[in-house]
């Protein structure tokens, strides 16, 4: 008895070719924590999961934002820029000494780890991802933003 592997064409809606689908189709961000409640002096991790997985030639910027308790504005903590750099926000000085950030090589997922939590870190955290495209004239166009 022999085994055969059949190659199938991808299913595409009538009237659309696979090349007609734009990179931002299905672009989504999910922020999760395995520690929903944190007590003082504990550590916690936040994960920002980007879907689908984009190849390195498709630049994705990811920013962790923070809204302190009792305020209405979010402030940028740290950004993995579209070119792979790390940029700290203006108000992140209290976070830098107790914060570790990591961007997975195999995906665009970003982890924010904070140790020895205190009143300073009490509030809401938000992950923002931006999908970019480099134009022929070397300028940039933001294709999509998700929170």
JSON list of C-alpha atoms in Angstrom, two decimals:
[
{"chain": "A", "resi": 1, "resn": "UNK", "atom": "CA", "xyz": [0.00, 0.00, 0.00]},
{"chain": "A", "resi": 2, "resn": "UNK", "atom": "CA", "xyz": [1.48, 3.37, -0.98]},
{"chain": "A", "resi": 3, "resn": "UNK", "atom": "CA", "xyz": [0.87, 6.75, 0.60]},
{"chain": "A", "resi": 4, "resn": "UNK", "atom": "CA", "xyz": [0.32, 9.90, -1.40]},
{"chain": "A", "resi": 5, "resn": "UNK", "atom": "CA", "xyz": [0.44, 13.50, -0.31]},
{"chain": "A", "resi": 6, "resn": "UNK", "atom": "CA", "xyz": [-1.96, 15.71, -2.15]},
{"chain": "A", "resi": 7, "resn": "UNK", "atom": "CA", "xyz": [-1.16, 19.39, -2.57]},
{"chain": "A", "resi": 8, "resn": "UNK", "atom": "CA", "xyz": [-4.21, 21.56, -2.39]},
{"chain": "A", "resi": 9, "resn": "UNK", "atom": "CA", "xyz": [-4.64, 25.15, -3.47]},
{"chain": "A", "resi": 10, "resn": "UNK", "atom": "CA", "xyz": [-5.55, 27.55, -0.66]},
{"chain": "A", "resi": 11, "resn": "UNK", "atom": "CA", "xyz": [-9.25, 28.30, -0.44]},
{"chain": "A", "resi": 12, "resn": "UNK", "atom": "CA", "xyz": [-9.99, 31.87, -1.44]},
{"chain": "A", "resi": 13, "resn": "UNK", "atom": "CA", "xyz": [-13.34, 33.61, -1.60]},
{"chain": "A", "resi": 14, "resn": "UNK", "atom": "CA", "xyz": [-14.68, 34.06, -5.13]},
{"chain": "A", "resi": 15, "resn": "UNK", "atom": "CA", "xyz": [-13.35, 37.22, -6.73]},
{"chain": "A", "resi": 16, "resn": "UNK", "atom": "CA", "xyz": [-10.22, 37.39, -4.52]},
{"chain": "A", "resi": 17, "resn": "UNK", "atom": "CA", "xyz": [-6.79, 36.11, -5.32]},
{"chain": "A", "resi": 18, "resn": "UNK", "atom": "CA", "xyz": [-4.32, 35.30, -2.51]},
{"chain": "A", "resi": 19, "resn": "UNK", "atom": "CA", "xyz": [-2.21, 38.32, -3.49]},
{"chain": "A", "resi": 20, "resn": "UNK", "atom": "CA", "xyz": [-5.22, 40.62, -3.00]},
{"chain": "A", "resi": 21, "resn": "UNK", "atom": "CA", "xyz": [-5.21, 40.02, 0.75]},
{"chain": "A", "resi": 22, "resn": "UNK", "atom": "CA", "xyz": [-3.46, 42.90, 2.54]},
{"chain": "A", "resi": 23, "resn": "UNK", "atom": "CA", "xyz": [-0.92, 42.30, 5.34]},
{"chain": "A", "resi": 24, "resn": "UNK", "atom": "CA", "xyz": [-3.21, 43.90, 7.92]},
{"chain": "A", "resi": 25, "resn": "UNK", "atom": "CA", "xyz": [-5.94, 41.29, 7.28]},
{"chain": "A", "resi": 26, "resn": "UNK", "atom": "CA", "xyz": [-6.32, 39.36, 10.53]},
{"chain": "A", "resi": 27, "resn": "UNK", "atom": "CA", "xyz": [-3.82, 41.59, 12.38]},
{"chain": "A", "resi": 28, "resn": "UNK", "atom": "CA", "xyz": [-4.71, 41.26, 16.09]},
{"chain": "A", "resi": 29, "resn": "UNK", "atom": "CA", "xyz": [-3.18, 41.87, 19.51]},
{"chain": "A", "resi": 30, "resn": "UNK", "atom": "CA", "xyz": [-3.94, 40.13, 22.79]},
{"chain": "A", "resi": 31, "resn": "UNK", "atom": "CA", "xyz": [-2.44, 41.13, 26.14]},
{"chain": "A", "resi": 32, "resn": "UNK", "atom": "CA", "xyz": [-2.48, 38.48, 28.85]},
{"chain": "A", "resi": 33, "resn": "UNK", "atom": "CA", "xyz": [-1.19, 37.97, 32.36]},
{"chain": "A", "resi": 34, "resn": "UNK", "atom": "CA", "xyz": [-0.80, 34.77, 34.31]},
{"chain": "A", "resi": 35, "resn": "UNK", "atom": "CA", "xyz": [-0.98, 36.88, 37.45]},
{"chain": "A", "resi": 36, "resn": "UNK", "atom": "CA", "xyz": [-4.29, 38.81, 37.30]},
{"chain": "A", "resi": 37, "resn": "UNK", "atom": "CA", "xyz": [-3.87, 40.14, 40.85]},
{"chain": "A", "resi": 38, "resn": "UNK", "atom": "CA", "xyz": [-0.51, 41.28, 42.16]},
{"chain": "A", "resi": 39, "resn": "UNK", "atom": "CA", "xyz": [0.43, 42.01, 45.76]},
{"chain": "A", "resi": 40, "resn": "UNK", "atom": "CA", "xyz": [3.14, 44.42, 46.79]},
{"chain": "A", "resi": 41, "resn": "UNK", "atom": "CA", "xyz": [6.73, 43.23, 46.36]},
{"chain": "A", "resi": 42, "resn": "UNK", "atom": "CA", "xyz": [5.63, 40.41, 44.00]},
{"chain": "A", "resi": 43, "resn": "UNK", "atom": "CA", "xyz": [6.79, 40.11, 40.41]},
{"chain": "A", "resi": 44, "resn": "UNK", "atom": "CA", "xyz": [4.52, 39.82, 37.40]},
{"chain": "A", "resi": 45, "resn": "UNK", "atom": "CA", "xyz": [4.71, 39.15, 33.66]},
{"chain": "A", "resi": 46, "resn": "UNK", "atom": "CA", "xyz": [2.53, 40.55, 30.90]},
{"chain": "A", "resi": 47, "resn": "UNK", "atom": "CA", "xyz": [2.48, 39.01, 27.43]},
{"chain": "A", "resi": 48, "resn": "UNK", "atom": "CA", "xyz": [1.57, 40.84, 24.24]},
{"chain": "A", "resi": 49, "resn": "UNK", "atom": "CA", "xyz": [0.67, 38.29, 21.57]},
{"chain": "A", "resi": 50, "resn": "UNK", "atom": "CA", "xyz": [0.63, 39.41, 17.93]},
{"chain": "A", "resi": 51, "resn": "UNK", "atom": "CA", "xyz": [-1.33, 37.38, 15.36]},
{"chain": "A", "resi": 52, "resn": "UNK", "atom": "CA", "xyz": [-0.68, 36.25, 12.73]},
{"chain": "A", "resi": 53, "resn": "UNK", "atom": "CA", "xyz": [3.08, 35.73, 12.86]},
{"chain": "A", "resi": 54, "resn": "UNK", "atom": "CA", "xyz": [4.73, 38.08, 10.38]},
{"chain": "A", "resi": 55, "resn": "UNK", "atom": "CA", "xyz": [8.13, 37.45, 8.77]},
{"chain": "A", "resi": 56, "resn": "UNK", "atom": "CA", "xyz": [10.93, 39.82, 9.73]},
{"chain": "A", "resi": 57, "resn": "UNK", "atom": "CA", "xyz": [10.53, 41.76, 6.48]},
{"chain": "A", "resi": 58, "resn": "UNK", "atom": "CA", "xyz": [7.12, 42.99, 7.74]},
{"chain": "A", "resi": 59, "resn": "UNK", "atom": "CA", "xyz": [8.00, 45.53, 10.45]},
{"chain": "A", "resi": 60, "resn": "UNK", "atom": "CA", "xyz": [5.89, 45.47, 13.61]},
{"chain": "A", "resi": 61, "resn": "UNK", "atom": "CA", "xyz": [6.33, 48.01, 16.43]},
{"chain": "A", "resi": 62, "resn": "UNK", "atom": "CA", "xyz": [5.07, 47.06, 19.90]},
{"chain": "A", "resi": 63, "resn": "UNK", "atom": "CA", "xyz": [4.54, 49.51, 22.78]},
{"chain": "A", "resi": 64, "resn": "UNK", "atom": "CA", "xyz": [3.65, 48.76, 26.39]},
{"chain": "A", "resi": 65, "resn": "UNK", "atom": "CA", "xyz": [1.59, 51.63, 27.86]},
{"chain": "A", "resi": 66, "resn": "UNK", "atom": "CA", "xyz": [0.66, 52.32, 31.49]},
{"chain": "A", "resi": 67, "resn": "UNK", "atom": "CA", "xyz": [-2.22, 54.19, 33.14]},
{"chain": "A", "resi": 68, "resn": "UNK", "atom": "CA", "xyz": [-1.51, 54.84, 36.85]},
{"chain": "A", "resi": 69, "resn": "UNK", "atom": "CA", "xyz": [-4.38, 54.34, 39.31]},
{"chain": "A", "resi": 70, "resn": "UNK", "atom": "CA", "xyz": [-6.54, 57.46, 39.60]},
{"chain": "A", "resi": 71, "resn": "UNK", "atom": "CA", "xyz": [-5.52, 58.93, 36.22]},
{"chain": "A", "resi": 72, "resn": "UNK", "atom": "CA", "xyz": [-7.13, 58.92, 32.79]},
{"chain": "A", "resi": 73, "resn": "UNK", "atom": "CA", "xyz": [-4.08, 59.04, 30.49]},
{"chain": "A", "resi": 74, "resn": "UNK", "atom": "CA", "xyz": [-1.89, 56.18, 29.31]},
{"chain": "A", "resi": 75, "resn": "UNK", "atom": "CA", "xyz": [1.86, 56.82, 29.06]},
{"chain": "A", "resi": 76, "resn": "UNK", "atom": "CA", "xyz": [4.32, 54.92, 26.88]},
{"chain": "A", "resi": 77, "resn": "UNK", "atom": "CA", "xyz": [6.59, 52.70, 28.99]},
{"chain": "A", "resi": 78, "resn": "UNK", "atom": "CA", "xyz": [8.71, 51.04, 26.35]},
{"chain": "A", "resi": 79, "resn": "UNK", "atom": "CA", "xyz": [8.57, 50.44, 22.60]},
{"chain": "A", "resi": 80, "resn": "UNK", "atom": "CA", "xyz": [10.18, 47.85, 20.36]},
{"chain": "A", "resi": 81, "resn": "UNK", "atom": "CA", "xyz": [10.48, 50.00, 17.26]},
{"chain": "A", "resi": 82, "resn": "UNK", "atom": "CA", "xyz": [9.80, 48.80, 13.72]},
{"chain": "A", "resi": 83, "resn": "UNK", "atom": "CA", "xyz": [13.55, 48.60, 13.07]},
{"chain": "A", "resi": 84, "resn": "UNK", "atom": "CA", "xyz": [14.19, 46.42, 16.16]},
{"chain": "A", "resi": 85, "resn": "UNK", "atom": "CA", "xyz": [15.38, 49.10, 18.58]},
{"chain": "A", "resi": 86, "resn": "UNK", "atom": "CA", "xyz": [14.16, 49.71, 22.13]},
{"chain": "A", "resi": 87, "resn": "UNK", "atom": "CA", "xyz": [12.86, 53.14, 23.12]},
{"chain": "A", "resi": 88, "resn": "UNK", "atom": "CA", "xyz": [11.90, 54.00, 26.70]},
{"chain": "A", "resi": 89, "resn": "UNK", "atom": "CA", "xyz": [9.07, 56.47, 27.36]},
{"chain": "A", "resi": 90, "resn": "UNK", "atom": "CA", "xyz": [9.56, 59.80, 29.10]},
{"chain": "A", "resi": 91, "resn": "UNK", "atom": "CA", "xyz": [7.87, 58.67, 32.32]},
{"chain": "A", "resi": 92, "resn": "UNK", "atom": "CA", "xyz": [9.41, 55.22, 32.57]},
{"chain": "A", "resi": 93, "resn": "UNK", "atom": "CA", "xyz": [12.36, 56.01, 34.87]},
{"chain": "A", "resi": 94, "resn": "UNK", "atom": "CA", "xyz": [10.80, 54.30, 37.90]},
{"chain": "A", "resi": 95, "resn": "UNK", "atom": "CA", "xyz": [10.15, 51.16, 35.81]},
{"chain": "A", "resi": 96, "resn": "UNK", "atom": "CA", "xyz": [13.58, 50.77, 34.20]},
{"chain": "A", "resi": 97, "resn": "UNK", "atom": "CA", "xyz": [15.42, 49.42, 37.24]},
{"chain": "A", "resi": 98, "resn": "UNK", "atom": "CA", "xyz": [12.85, 46.69, 37.93]},
{"chain": "A", "resi": 99, "resn": "UNK", "atom": "CA", "xyz": [11.65, 45.91, 34.42]},
{"chain": "A", "resi": 100, "resn": "UNK", "atom": "CA", "xyz": [12.76, 43.33, 31.88]},
{"chain": "A", "resi": 101, "resn": "UNK", "atom": "CA", "xyz": [11.44, 43.30, 28.33]},
{"chain": "A", "resi": 102, "resn": "UNK", "atom": "CA", "xyz": [11.84, 40.58, 25.76]},
{"chain": "A", "resi": 103, "resn": "UNK", "atom": "CA", "xyz": [10.77, 40.22, 22.14]},
{"chain": "A", "resi": 104, "resn": "UNK", "atom": "CA", "xyz": [10.62, 36.62, 20.95]},
{"chain": "A", "resi": 105, "resn": "UNK", "atom": "CA", "xyz": [12.85, 35.83, 17.96]},
{"chain": "A", "resi": 106, "resn": "UNK", "atom": "CA", "xyz": [10.33, 33.42, 16.47]},
{"chain": "A", "resi": 107, "resn": "UNK", "atom": "CA", "xyz": [7.39, 35.84, 16.64]},
{"chain": "A", "resi": 108, "resn": "UNK", "atom": "CA", "xyz": [6.56, 39.45, 17.37]},
{"chain": "A", "resi": 109, "resn": "UNK", "atom": "CA", "xyz": [5.34, 38.59, 20.88]},
{"chain": "A", "resi": 110, "resn": "UNK", "atom": "CA", "xyz": [6.64, 40.87, 23.63]},
{"chain": "A", "resi": 111, "resn": "UNK", "atom": "CA", "xyz": [6.92, 40.11, 27.34]},
{"chain": "A", "resi": 112, "resn": "UNK", "atom": "CA", "xyz": [7.06, 42.78, 30.05]},
{"chain": "A", "resi": 113, "resn": "UNK", "atom": "CA", "xyz": [8.29, 41.57, 33.45]},
{"chain": "A", "resi": 114, "resn": "UNK", "atom": "CA", "xyz": [8.18, 43.79, 36.53]},
{"chain": "A", "resi": 115, "resn": "UNK", "atom": "CA", "xyz": [9.81, 42.77, 39.80]},
{"chain": "A", "resi": 116, "resn": "UNK", "atom": "CA", "xyz": [9.11, 44.01, 43.32]},
{"chain": "A", "resi": 117, "resn": "UNK", "atom": "CA", "xyz": [5.78, 45.67, 42.52]},
{"chain": "A", "resi": 118, "resn": "UNK", "atom": "CA", "xyz": [4.94, 48.80, 44.50]},
{"chain": "A", "resi": 119, "resn": "UNK", "atom": "CA", "xyz": [2.38, 51.63, 44.44]},
{"chain": "A", "resi": 120, "resn": "UNK", "atom": "CA", "xyz": [4.23, 53.07, 41.45]},
{"chain": "A", "resi": 121, "resn": "UNK", "atom": "CA", "xyz": [3.21, 50.13, 39.23]},
{"chain": "A", "resi": 122, "resn": "UNK", "atom": "CA", "xyz": [-0.46, 50.03, 40.31]},
{"chain": "A", "resi": 123, "resn": "UNK", "atom": "CA", "xyz": [-2.75, 50.69, 37.36]},
{"chain": "A", "resi": 124, "resn": "UNK", "atom": "CA", "xyz": [-3.69, 49.42, 33.90]},
{"chain": "A", "resi": 125, "resn": "UNK", "atom": "CA", "xyz": [-1.29, 48.14, 31.25]},
{"chain": "A", "resi": 126, "resn": "UNK", "atom": "CA", "xyz": [-1.98, 48.17, 27.53]},
{"chain": "A", "resi": 127, "resn": "UNK", "atom": "CA", "xyz": [-0.17, 46.68, 24.57]},
{"chain": "A", "resi": 128, "resn": "UNK", "atom": "CA", "xyz": [-0.27, 48.57, 21.27]},
{"chain": "A", "resi": 129, "resn": "UNK", "atom": "CA", "xyz": [1.05, 47.02, 18.04]},
{"chain": "A", "resi": 130, "resn": "UNK", "atom": "CA", "xyz": [1.60, 48.81, 14.76]},
{"chain": "A", "resi": 131, "resn": "UNK", "atom": "CA", "xyz": [2.08, 47.15, 11.38]},
{"chain": "A", "resi": 132, "resn": "UNK", "atom": "CA", "xyz": [4.34, 49.13, 9.00]},
{"chain": "A", "resi": 133, "resn": "UNK", "atom": "CA", "xyz": [5.38, 49.12, 5.35]},
{"chain": "A", "resi": 134, "resn": "UNK", "atom": "CA", "xyz": [8.46, 50.71, 3.84]},
{"chain": "A", "resi": 135, "resn": "UNK", "atom": "CA", "xyz": [7.65, 52.58, 0.64]},
{"chain": "A", "resi": 136, "resn": "UNK", "atom": "CA", "xyz": [9.79, 52.71, -2.49]},
{"chain": "A", "resi": 137, "resn": "UNK", "atom": "CA", "xyz": [11.10, 56.17, -1.54]},
{"chain": "A", "resi": 138, "resn": "UNK", "atom": "CA", "xyz": [12.19, 54.81, 1.91]},
{"chain": "A", "resi": 139, "resn": "UNK", "atom": "CA", "xyz": [9.38, 56.61, 3.75]},
{"chain": "A", "resi": 140, "resn": "UNK", "atom": "CA", "xyz": [7.13, 54.60, 6.10]},
{"chain": "A", "resi": 141, "resn": "UNK", "atom": "CA", "xyz": [3.39, 54.00, 6.09]},
{"chain": "A", "resi": 142, "resn": "UNK", "atom": "CA", "xyz": [1.53, 52.66, 9.12]},
{"chain": "A", "resi": 143, "resn": "UNK", "atom": "CA", "xyz": [-0.86, 50.02, 7.80]},
{"chain": "A", "resi": 144, "resn": "UNK", "atom": "CA", "xyz": [-2.69, 49.22, 11.04]},
{"chain": "A", "resi": 145, "resn": "UNK", "atom": "CA", "xyz": [-2.70, 49.76, 14.79]},
{"chain": "A", "resi": 146, "resn": "UNK", "atom": "CA", "xyz": [-4.28, 47.41, 17.35]},
{"chain": "A", "resi": 147, "resn": "UNK", "atom": "CA", "xyz": [-4.62, 47.52, 21.13]}
]
